[in-house]
XYZ file of C-alpha atoms in Angstrom:
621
model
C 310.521 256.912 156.666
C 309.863 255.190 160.276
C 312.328 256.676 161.781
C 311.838 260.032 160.234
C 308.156 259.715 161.939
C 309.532 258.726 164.928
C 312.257 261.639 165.012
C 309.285 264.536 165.022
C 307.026 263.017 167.294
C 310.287 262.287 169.881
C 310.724 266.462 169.050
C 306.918 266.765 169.787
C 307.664 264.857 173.268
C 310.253 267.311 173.878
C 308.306 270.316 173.090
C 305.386 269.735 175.549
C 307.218 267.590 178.454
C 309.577 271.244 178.293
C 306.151 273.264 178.579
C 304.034 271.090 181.107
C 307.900 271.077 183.270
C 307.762 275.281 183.016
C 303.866 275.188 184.163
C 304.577 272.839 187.580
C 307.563 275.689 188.396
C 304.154 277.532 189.373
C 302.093 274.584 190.164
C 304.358 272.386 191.609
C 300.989 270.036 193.088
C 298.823 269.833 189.742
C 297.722 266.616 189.588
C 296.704 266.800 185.915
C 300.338 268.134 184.533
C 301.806 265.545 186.821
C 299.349 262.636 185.204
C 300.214 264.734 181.579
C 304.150 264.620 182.329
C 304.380 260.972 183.419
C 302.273 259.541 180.200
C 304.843 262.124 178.245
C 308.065 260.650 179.417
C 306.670 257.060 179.005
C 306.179 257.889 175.672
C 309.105 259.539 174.902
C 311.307 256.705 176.084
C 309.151 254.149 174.054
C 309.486 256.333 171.249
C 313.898 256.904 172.017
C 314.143 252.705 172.128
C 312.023 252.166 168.997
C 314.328 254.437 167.263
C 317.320 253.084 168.368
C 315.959 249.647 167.213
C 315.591 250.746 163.545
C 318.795 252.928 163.523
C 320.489 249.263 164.561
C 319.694 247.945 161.349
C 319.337 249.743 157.743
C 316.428 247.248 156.820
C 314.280 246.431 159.905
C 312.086 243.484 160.358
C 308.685 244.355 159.726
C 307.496 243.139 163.320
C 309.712 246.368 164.295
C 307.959 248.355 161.652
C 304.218 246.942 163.166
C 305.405 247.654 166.813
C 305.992 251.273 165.561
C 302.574 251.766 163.804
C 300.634 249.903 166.790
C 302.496 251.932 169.394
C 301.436 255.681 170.877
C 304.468 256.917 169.925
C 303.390 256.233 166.186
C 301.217 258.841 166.489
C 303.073 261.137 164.615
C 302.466 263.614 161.398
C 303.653 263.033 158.541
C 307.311 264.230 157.643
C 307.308 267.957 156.656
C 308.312 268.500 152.909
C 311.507 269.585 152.230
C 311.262 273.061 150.494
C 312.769 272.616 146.946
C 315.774 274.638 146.179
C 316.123 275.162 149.658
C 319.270 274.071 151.243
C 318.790 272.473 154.950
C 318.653 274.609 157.820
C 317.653 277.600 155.570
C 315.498 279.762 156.772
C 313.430 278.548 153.353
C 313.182 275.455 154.141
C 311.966 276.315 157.995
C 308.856 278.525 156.383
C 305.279 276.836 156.796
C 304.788 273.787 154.234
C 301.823 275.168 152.854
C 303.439 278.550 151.753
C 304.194 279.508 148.297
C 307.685 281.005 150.133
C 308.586 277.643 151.102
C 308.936 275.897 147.548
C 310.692 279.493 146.056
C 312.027 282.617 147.318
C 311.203 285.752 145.542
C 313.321 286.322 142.112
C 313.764 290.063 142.901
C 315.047 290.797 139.420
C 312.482 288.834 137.732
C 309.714 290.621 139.766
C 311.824 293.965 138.615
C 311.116 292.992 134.909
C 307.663 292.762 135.458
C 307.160 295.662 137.731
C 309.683 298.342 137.150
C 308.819 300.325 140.187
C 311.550 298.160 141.897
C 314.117 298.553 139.615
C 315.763 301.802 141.583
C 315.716 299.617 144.769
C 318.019 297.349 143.250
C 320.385 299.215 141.155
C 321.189 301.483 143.889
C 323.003 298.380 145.757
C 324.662 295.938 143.028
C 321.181 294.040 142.152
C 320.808 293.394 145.947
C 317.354 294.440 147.439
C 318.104 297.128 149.739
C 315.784 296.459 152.817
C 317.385 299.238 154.860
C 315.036 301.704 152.673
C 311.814 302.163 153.990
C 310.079 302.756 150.465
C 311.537 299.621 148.853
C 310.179 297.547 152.081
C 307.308 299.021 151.349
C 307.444 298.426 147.228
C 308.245 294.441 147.917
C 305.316 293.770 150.184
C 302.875 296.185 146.773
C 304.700 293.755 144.273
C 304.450 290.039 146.150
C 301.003 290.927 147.274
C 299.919 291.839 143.948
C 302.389 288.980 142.268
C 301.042 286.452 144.039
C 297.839 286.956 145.991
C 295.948 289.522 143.248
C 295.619 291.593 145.834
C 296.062 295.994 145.346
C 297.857 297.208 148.244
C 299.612 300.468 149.208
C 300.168 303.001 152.681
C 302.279 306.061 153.354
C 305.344 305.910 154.554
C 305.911 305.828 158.013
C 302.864 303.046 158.617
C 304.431 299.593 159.489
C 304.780 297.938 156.218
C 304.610 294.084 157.108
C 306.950 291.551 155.646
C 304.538 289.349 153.458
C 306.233 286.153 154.631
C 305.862 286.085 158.400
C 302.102 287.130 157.888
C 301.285 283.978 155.226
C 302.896 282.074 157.618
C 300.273 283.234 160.854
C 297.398 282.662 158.063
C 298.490 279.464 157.763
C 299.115 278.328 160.918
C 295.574 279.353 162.023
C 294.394 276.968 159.279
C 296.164 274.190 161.425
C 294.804 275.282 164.654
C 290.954 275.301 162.852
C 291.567 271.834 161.751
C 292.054 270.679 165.111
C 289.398 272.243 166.532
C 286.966 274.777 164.848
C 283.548 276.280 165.861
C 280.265 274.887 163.593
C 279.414 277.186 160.670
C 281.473 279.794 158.338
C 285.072 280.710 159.684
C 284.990 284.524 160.964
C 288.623 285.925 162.107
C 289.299 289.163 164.469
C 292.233 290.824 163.700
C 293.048 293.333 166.758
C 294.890 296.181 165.297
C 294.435 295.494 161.537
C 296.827 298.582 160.960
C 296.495 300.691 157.688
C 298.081 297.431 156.111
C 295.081 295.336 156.791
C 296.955 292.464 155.253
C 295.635 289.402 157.541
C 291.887 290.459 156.487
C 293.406 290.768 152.911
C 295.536 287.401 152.657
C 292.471 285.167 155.039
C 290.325 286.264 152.604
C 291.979 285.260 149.507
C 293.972 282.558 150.870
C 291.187 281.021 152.952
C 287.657 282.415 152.098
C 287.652 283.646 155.811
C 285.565 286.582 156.762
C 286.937 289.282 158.845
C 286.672 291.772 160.924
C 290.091 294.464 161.130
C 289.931 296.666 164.148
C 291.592 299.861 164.695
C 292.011 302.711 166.816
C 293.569 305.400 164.620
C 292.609 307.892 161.575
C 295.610 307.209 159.669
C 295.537 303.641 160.056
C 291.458 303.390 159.343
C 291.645 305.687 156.550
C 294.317 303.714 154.757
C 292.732 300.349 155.568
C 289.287 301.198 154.003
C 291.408 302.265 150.840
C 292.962 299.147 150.735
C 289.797 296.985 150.895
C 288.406 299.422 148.491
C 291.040 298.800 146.331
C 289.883 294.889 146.433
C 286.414 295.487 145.725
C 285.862 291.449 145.301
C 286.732 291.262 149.184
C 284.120 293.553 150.441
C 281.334 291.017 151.509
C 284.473 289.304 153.966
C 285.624 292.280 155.459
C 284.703 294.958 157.738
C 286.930 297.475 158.977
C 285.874 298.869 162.336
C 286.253 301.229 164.183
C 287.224 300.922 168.085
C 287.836 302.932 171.219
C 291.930 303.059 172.533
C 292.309 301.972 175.526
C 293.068 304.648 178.261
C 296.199 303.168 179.507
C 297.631 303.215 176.007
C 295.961 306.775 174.934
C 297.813 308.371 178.667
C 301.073 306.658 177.681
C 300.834 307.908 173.559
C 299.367 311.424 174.635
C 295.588 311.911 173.428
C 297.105 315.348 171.013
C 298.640 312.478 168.509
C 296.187 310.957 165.977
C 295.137 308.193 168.261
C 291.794 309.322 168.317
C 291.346 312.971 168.174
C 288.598 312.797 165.606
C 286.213 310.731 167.774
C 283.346 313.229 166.372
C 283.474 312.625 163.089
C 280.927 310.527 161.754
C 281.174 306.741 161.715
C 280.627 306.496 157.936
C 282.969 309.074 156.847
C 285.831 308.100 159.274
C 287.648 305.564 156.822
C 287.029 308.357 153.806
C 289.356 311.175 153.219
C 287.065 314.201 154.422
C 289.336 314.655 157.767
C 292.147 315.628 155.697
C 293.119 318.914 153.640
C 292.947 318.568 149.887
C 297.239 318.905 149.786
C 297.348 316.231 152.489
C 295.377 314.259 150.642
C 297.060 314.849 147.159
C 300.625 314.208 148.925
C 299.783 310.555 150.846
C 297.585 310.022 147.431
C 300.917 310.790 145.077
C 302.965 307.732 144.818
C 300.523 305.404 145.166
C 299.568 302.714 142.323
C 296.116 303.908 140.666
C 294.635 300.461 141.661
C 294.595 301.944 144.971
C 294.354 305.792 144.449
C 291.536 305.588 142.070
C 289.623 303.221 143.909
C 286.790 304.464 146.122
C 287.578 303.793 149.737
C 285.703 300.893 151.817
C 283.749 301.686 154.644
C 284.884 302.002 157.978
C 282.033 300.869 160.979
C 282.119 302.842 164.292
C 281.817 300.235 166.933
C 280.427 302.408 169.952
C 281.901 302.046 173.648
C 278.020 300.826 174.368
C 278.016 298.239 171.627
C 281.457 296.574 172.833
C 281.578 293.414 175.099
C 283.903 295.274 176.828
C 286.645 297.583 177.116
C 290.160 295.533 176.699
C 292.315 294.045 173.915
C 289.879 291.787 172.406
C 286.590 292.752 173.828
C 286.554 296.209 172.704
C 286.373 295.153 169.402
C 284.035 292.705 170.322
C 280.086 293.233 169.707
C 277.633 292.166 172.274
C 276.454 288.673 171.238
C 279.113 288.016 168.341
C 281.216 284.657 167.810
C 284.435 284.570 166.616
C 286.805 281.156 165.647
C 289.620 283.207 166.084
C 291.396 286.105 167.041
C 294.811 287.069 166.118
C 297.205 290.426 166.895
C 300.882 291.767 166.008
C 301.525 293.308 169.474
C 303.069 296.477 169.779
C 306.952 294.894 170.835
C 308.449 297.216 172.440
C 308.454 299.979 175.420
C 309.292 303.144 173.848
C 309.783 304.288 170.171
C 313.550 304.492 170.917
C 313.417 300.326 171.285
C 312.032 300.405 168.029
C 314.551 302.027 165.711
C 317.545 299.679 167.162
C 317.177 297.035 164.318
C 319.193 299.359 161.662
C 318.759 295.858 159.003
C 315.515 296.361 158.013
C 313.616 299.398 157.870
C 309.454 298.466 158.226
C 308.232 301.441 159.433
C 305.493 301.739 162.339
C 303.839 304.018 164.044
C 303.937 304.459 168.038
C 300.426 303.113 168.085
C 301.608 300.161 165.975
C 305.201 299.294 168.058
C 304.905 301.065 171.130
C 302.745 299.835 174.453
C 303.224 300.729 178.236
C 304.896 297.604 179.490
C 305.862 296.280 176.260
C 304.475 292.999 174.511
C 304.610 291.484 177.752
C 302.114 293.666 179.439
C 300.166 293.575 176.561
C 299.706 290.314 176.565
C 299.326 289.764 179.951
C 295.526 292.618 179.428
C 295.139 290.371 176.317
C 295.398 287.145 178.828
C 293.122 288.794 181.184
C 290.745 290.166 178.866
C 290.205 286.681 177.413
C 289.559 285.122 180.966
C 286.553 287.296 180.411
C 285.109 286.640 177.149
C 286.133 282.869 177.242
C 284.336 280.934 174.349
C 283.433 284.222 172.400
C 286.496 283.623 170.604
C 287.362 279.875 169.657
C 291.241 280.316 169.373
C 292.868 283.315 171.274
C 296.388 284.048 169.070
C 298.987 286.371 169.199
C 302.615 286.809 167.462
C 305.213 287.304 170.261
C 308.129 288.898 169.511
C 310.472 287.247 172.326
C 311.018 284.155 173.541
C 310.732 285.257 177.366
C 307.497 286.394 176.928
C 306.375 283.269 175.226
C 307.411 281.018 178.378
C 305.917 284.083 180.708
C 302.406 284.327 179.206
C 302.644 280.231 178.475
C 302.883 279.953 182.439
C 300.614 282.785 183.584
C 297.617 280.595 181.476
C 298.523 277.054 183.034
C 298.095 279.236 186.233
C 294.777 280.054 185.405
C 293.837 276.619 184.311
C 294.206 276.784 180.731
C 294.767 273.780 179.429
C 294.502 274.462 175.397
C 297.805 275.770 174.670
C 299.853 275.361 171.169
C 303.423 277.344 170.204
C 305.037 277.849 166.941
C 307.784 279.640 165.477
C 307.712 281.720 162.394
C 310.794 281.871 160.161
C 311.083 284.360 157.162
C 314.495 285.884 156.006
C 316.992 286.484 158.928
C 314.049 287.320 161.473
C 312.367 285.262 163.777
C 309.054 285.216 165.445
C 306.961 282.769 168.137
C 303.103 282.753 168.449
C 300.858 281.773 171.229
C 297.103 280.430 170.767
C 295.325 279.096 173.540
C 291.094 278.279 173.853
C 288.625 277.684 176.336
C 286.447 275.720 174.254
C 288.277 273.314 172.217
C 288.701 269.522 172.602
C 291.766 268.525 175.343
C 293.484 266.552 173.013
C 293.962 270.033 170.447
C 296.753 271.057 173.009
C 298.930 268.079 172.056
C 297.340 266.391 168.708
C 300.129 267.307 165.903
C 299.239 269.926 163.455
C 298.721 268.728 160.361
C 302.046 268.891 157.511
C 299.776 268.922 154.824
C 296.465 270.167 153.655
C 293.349 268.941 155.649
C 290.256 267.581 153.889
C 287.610 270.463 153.638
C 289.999 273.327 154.575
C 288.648 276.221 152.672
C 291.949 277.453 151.293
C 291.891 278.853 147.615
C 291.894 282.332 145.522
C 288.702 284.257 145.606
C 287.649 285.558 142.648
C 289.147 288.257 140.821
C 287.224 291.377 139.774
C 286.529 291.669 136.401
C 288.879 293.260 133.557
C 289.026 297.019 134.085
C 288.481 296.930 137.366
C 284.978 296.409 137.498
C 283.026 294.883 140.537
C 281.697 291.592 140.661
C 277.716 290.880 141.233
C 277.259 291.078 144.616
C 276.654 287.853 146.073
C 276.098 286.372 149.893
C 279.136 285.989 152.110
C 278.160 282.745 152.485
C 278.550 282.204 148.604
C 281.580 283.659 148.702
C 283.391 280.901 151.103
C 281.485 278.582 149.463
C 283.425 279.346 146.460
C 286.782 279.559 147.817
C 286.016 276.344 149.467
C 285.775 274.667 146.135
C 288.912 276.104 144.829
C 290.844 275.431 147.448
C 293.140 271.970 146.527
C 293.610 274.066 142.769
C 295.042 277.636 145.252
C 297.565 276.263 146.861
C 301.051 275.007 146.044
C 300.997 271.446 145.804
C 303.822 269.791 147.824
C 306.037 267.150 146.437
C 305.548 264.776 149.719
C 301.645 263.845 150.587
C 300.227 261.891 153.233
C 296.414 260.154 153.663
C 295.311 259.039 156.447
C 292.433 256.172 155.679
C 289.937 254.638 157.770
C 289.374 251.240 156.558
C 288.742 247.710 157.699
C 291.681 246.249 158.942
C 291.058 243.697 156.218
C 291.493 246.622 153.172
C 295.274 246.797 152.858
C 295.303 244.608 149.675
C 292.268 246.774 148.575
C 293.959 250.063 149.501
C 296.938 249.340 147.508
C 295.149 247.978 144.488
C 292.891 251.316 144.091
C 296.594 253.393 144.560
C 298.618 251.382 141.813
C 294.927 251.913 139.533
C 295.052 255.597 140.287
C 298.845 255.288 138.560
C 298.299 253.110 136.181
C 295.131 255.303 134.748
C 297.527 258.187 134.257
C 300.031 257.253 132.881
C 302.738 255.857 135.251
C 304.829 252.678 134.544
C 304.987 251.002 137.913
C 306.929 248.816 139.901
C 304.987 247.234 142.896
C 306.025 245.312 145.804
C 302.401 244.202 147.400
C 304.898 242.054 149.661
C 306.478 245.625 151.070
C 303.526 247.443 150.157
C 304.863 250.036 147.848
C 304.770 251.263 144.726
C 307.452 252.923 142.328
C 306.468 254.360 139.264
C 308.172 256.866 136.698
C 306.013 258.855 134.261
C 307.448 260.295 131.094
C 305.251 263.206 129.636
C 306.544 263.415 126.243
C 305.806 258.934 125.608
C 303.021 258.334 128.059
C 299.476 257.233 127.310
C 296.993 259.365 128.658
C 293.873 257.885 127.986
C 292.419 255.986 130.965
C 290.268 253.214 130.804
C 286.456 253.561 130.995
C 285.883 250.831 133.625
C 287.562 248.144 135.419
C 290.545 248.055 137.970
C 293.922 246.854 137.092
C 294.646 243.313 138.173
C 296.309 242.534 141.434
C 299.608 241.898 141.243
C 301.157 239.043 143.044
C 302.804 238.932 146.381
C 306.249 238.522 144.762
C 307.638 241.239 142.849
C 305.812 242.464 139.735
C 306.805 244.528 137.041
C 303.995 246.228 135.755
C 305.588 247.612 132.912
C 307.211 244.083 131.555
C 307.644 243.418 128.045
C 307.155 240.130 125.856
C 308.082 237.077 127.686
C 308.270 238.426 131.291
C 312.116 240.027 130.326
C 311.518 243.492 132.147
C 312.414 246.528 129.692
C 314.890 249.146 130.640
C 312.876 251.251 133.165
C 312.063 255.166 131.111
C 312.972 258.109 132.148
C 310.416 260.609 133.341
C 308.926 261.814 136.182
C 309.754 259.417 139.385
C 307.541 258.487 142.216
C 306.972 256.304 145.526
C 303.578 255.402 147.046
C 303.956 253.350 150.461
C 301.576 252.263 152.875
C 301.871 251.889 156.803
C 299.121 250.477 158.977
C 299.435 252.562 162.004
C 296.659 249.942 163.839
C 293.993 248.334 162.639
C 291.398 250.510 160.987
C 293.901 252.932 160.703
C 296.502 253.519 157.372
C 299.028 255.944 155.962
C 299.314 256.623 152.304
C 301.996 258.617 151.705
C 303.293 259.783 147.494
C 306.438 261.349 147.094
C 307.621 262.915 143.877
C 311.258 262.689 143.375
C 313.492 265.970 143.419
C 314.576 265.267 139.927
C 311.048 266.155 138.935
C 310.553 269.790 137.159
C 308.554 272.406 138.998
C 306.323 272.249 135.351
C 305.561 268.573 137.174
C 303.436 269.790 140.453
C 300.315 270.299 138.311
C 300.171 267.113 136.844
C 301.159 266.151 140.391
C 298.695 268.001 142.419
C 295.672 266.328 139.837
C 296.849 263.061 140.346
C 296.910 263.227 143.940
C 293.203 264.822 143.810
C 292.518 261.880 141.888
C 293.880 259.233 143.907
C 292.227 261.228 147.139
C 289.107 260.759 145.010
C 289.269 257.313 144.275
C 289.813 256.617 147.930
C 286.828 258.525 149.137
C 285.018 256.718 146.384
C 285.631 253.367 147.882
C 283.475 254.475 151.059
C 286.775 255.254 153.534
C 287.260 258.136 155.594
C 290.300 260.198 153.885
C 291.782 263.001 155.039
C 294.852 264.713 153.687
């Protein structure tokens, strides 16, 4: 476990000592990235010898485990969850902890039983999805959205359809970057370029409770964004689709007779509706679509006028005077031409020009997006973008060390054979955000859960605040989620509380159910629960005694003789003192477990989280 600690945070050494190197190429003299880079590499090489001491030994001493916990290169998360059914190195297992995606790839047949609508997709290759095929791209994302977010979701062919995966995965991400540093008050996203899709308003809003503003700059795509959040009528109080002006380099380089914006007179309210388009038009983008979405009255679509903006770029065109955002995020258009845009023959997910196509490519778009945000500054908490490229991640990373940005965090997004990086950087958040680790697990008080569902038949729900709304999701949110097999607490607690600690976490086990095993000597816990033998009932009051520093088996039978350890569900709780004031509780379920175990699972680790907080500490997940 240690040295599994120690093995990310040497990575995270790596990572940002390979970043701050990149950024003194063009500021060779910066006296804070040389300060940064020298504290880096003496924590790096701290962090390489402590490693090699435990690797010397297979049990180490525990003065080597206390040097570890005391020392900054401790400091690390805790160890990612491995992905069950997920092989390493697969590109499951690489897919953001927190997504459904990571603990079980789509069962394309089984989804086929349920919604038949797929079924041609896979006959017509051997029961292997064909993802060359436009319209069963395009059926996938309609079945896993609907599957597994309760979300009704469709668009005409030719619109990018966007692979469900990679866009949980920037959803969740964000939720790391808010719990380093996040703006007071309700979350409210920006997503530049929303698309007809609008699938990041869609998935913040059920995933997170998040309210959201999509922005757009073309009929098509506005018209078939306000049917989607029309089709989600429970939604409506998070989102607004709006309405913005094209830029003029973009609207030269696409040619103004395209539908990029040649309706700019028809009326705000009516520009999301279907009024611009012929009744056959209509009928034909209207004819394959589910009747969730076809019979649903379109949303309404808000004209933000060129007057109203905070400006006239990436971000600040969509931007009203005086508004606050916590974060922005974007899909840039990738690529140069429409030509660079049909050479991946694997996959076939659509776009428009507007969608794929910029002068300059991603790289000059982000560069105006860079720029523009120099501007704004603290309007927007986290500036974010996808980045389809690693050369533009290390370009755009450079250009904002050379203006002084200081906030910077990478990742890399994983889904199927694809890859993608993403860029976030801030003007207003706390130094240590740029090189605090993001968080492997949950944090306390993310608001990350299902909203509610309309009602049967489709009927909207009583209209209630947006405030209500979140506060709602909030409350759902450790029930939303899947519940990973590995957690980790970090507790603030006297120094003096370890025997305390550990008592209330063997309790927690013994009130459910769980025979354990403890070692207060070692300071963990092994336990085994069988469901089918098990006595539920917990006691009404009263802790379970303390057991002994020497070896204890909980579970003994007459006369101390231990009985044969039953078969079940297995377990580990161990606790780490990373310094004093300062411990890790970390529960792992074994792999043996059944998936049927997580619920049971994910209550008994909102239990034992309880039973923390109860005991006055500071816990955070």
């Amino acid at each position: 476990m240690a040295a599994q600690l120690l093995a990310e945070a040497i990575s995270e050494y790596q990572q940002s000592l390979q970043g701050i190197s990149e950024a003194l190429t063009a500021s060779p003299d910066e006296q804070e990235l040389l300060e940064l880079k020298s504290q880096l590499e003496g924590a790096l090489l701290e962090a390489q010898a402590t490693l090699e001491g435990l690797q010397s030994t297979d049990t180490p001493p525990a003065s080597v485990l206390a040097g570890i916990a005391s020392s900054s290169a401790a400091a690390a998360p805790p160890p990612t969850a491995r992905p069950r059914n997920a092989a390493p190195g697969s590109s499951n297992a690489r897919i953001h902890s927190r997504s459904k995606y990571a603990y079980q790839k789509p069962d394309f047949r089984a989804l086929a039983a349920r919604y038949p609508s797929m079924l041609p997709f896979l006959a017509s290759k051997g029961g292997v999805y064909d993802f060359t095929d436009p319209a069963a791209c395009r059926e996938l994302t309609h079945v896993l959205l609907a599957e597994d977010f309760g979300i009704q979701w469709w668009l005409p062919l030719g619109q990018l359809v966007p692979p469900v995966t990679n866009r949980v995965n920037y959803i969740h991400w964000l939720e790391d970057l808010l719990s380093l540093s996040k703006p007071e008050g309700p979350v409210t996203g920006l997503d530049i370029g929303c698309g007809a899709n609008l699938i990041y308003p869609l998935l913040g809003a059920v995933l997170c409770g998040w309210s959201f503003v999509g922005a757009d700059v073309t009929a098509a795509a506005l018209r078939w964004a306000a049917r989607n959040l029309g089709a989600n009528p429970h939604l409506a109080q998070l989102i607004e689709v709006r309405r913005v002006a094209m830029q003029q380099e973009q609207q030269q380089f696409l040619g103004a007779d395209s539908d990029q914006g040649g309706d700019c007179a028809v009326a705000a309210a009516a520009y999301g509706d279907d009024g611009d388009l012929a009744a056959d038009e209509l009928a034909a983008e209207l004819a394959d679509a589910p009747e969730a979405v076809a019979a649903a009255p379109p949303g309404t679509v808000v004209h933000l006028e060129a007057s109203q903006a905070a400006g006239s770029g990436i971000v600040s065109g969509a931007v009203r005077h005086g508004e606050r955002y916590a974060f922005c995020m974007c899909n840039p258009p990738f690529f140069e031409s429409i030509e660079d845009a049909g050479r991946n023959p694997s996959t076939a997910f659509g776009g428009t020009a507007a969608e794929m196509v910029y002068p300059g490519g991603e790289l000059a778009f982000l560069t105006a997006m860079v720029q523009d945000s120099l501007k704004l500054r603290g309007a927007v908490h986290w500036y974010t973008s996808m980045v389809g490229k690693k050369g533009t991640l290390r370009a755009v990373r450079s250009m904002l060390y050379r203006h002084g940005v200081r906030v910077l965090r990478t990742t890399e997004f994983f889904q199927g054979k694809t890859s993608r990086w993403a860029l976030a950087w801030s003007f207003t958040a706390d130094a240590a955000a740029a090189s605090k680790p993001l968080p492997r697990f949950p944090a306390a008080g993310t608001a990350t859960a299902q909203v509610a569902q309309p009602a049967s038949g489709g009927h909207v729900l009583q209209a209630q605040p947006a405030a209500q709304v979140q506060a709602a999701a909030a409350a759902a949110a450790a029930a939303a989620r899947p519940v990973s097999r590995k957690l980790s607490w970090q507790v603030h607690a006297p120094a003096s509380a370890s025997a305390a600690l550990y008592d209330v976490a063997l309790t927690c086990l013994q009130r459910a159910g769980v025979t354990c095993e403890s070692e207060k000597g070692t300071f963990v816990i092994r336990g085994s629960y069988d469901p089918t033998t098990a006595d539920h009932a917990e006691p009404a009051t009263g802790d379970a005694p303390s057991p002994s520093p020497k070896r204890q088996r909980v579970g003994d039978g007459a006369h101390g003789k231990p009985r044969k350890q039953p078969t079940g569900w297995r377990m580990e709780v161990h606790l780490f003192q990373q310094h004093a004031g300062l411990f890790l509780l970390t529960a792992t379920l074994h792999k043996s477990a059944p998936e049927s175990a997580l619920g049971w699972w994910g209550a008994l680790s909102r239990r034992l989280q309880d039973d923390l907080s109860a005991k006055n500490w500071k816990v955070t997940l």
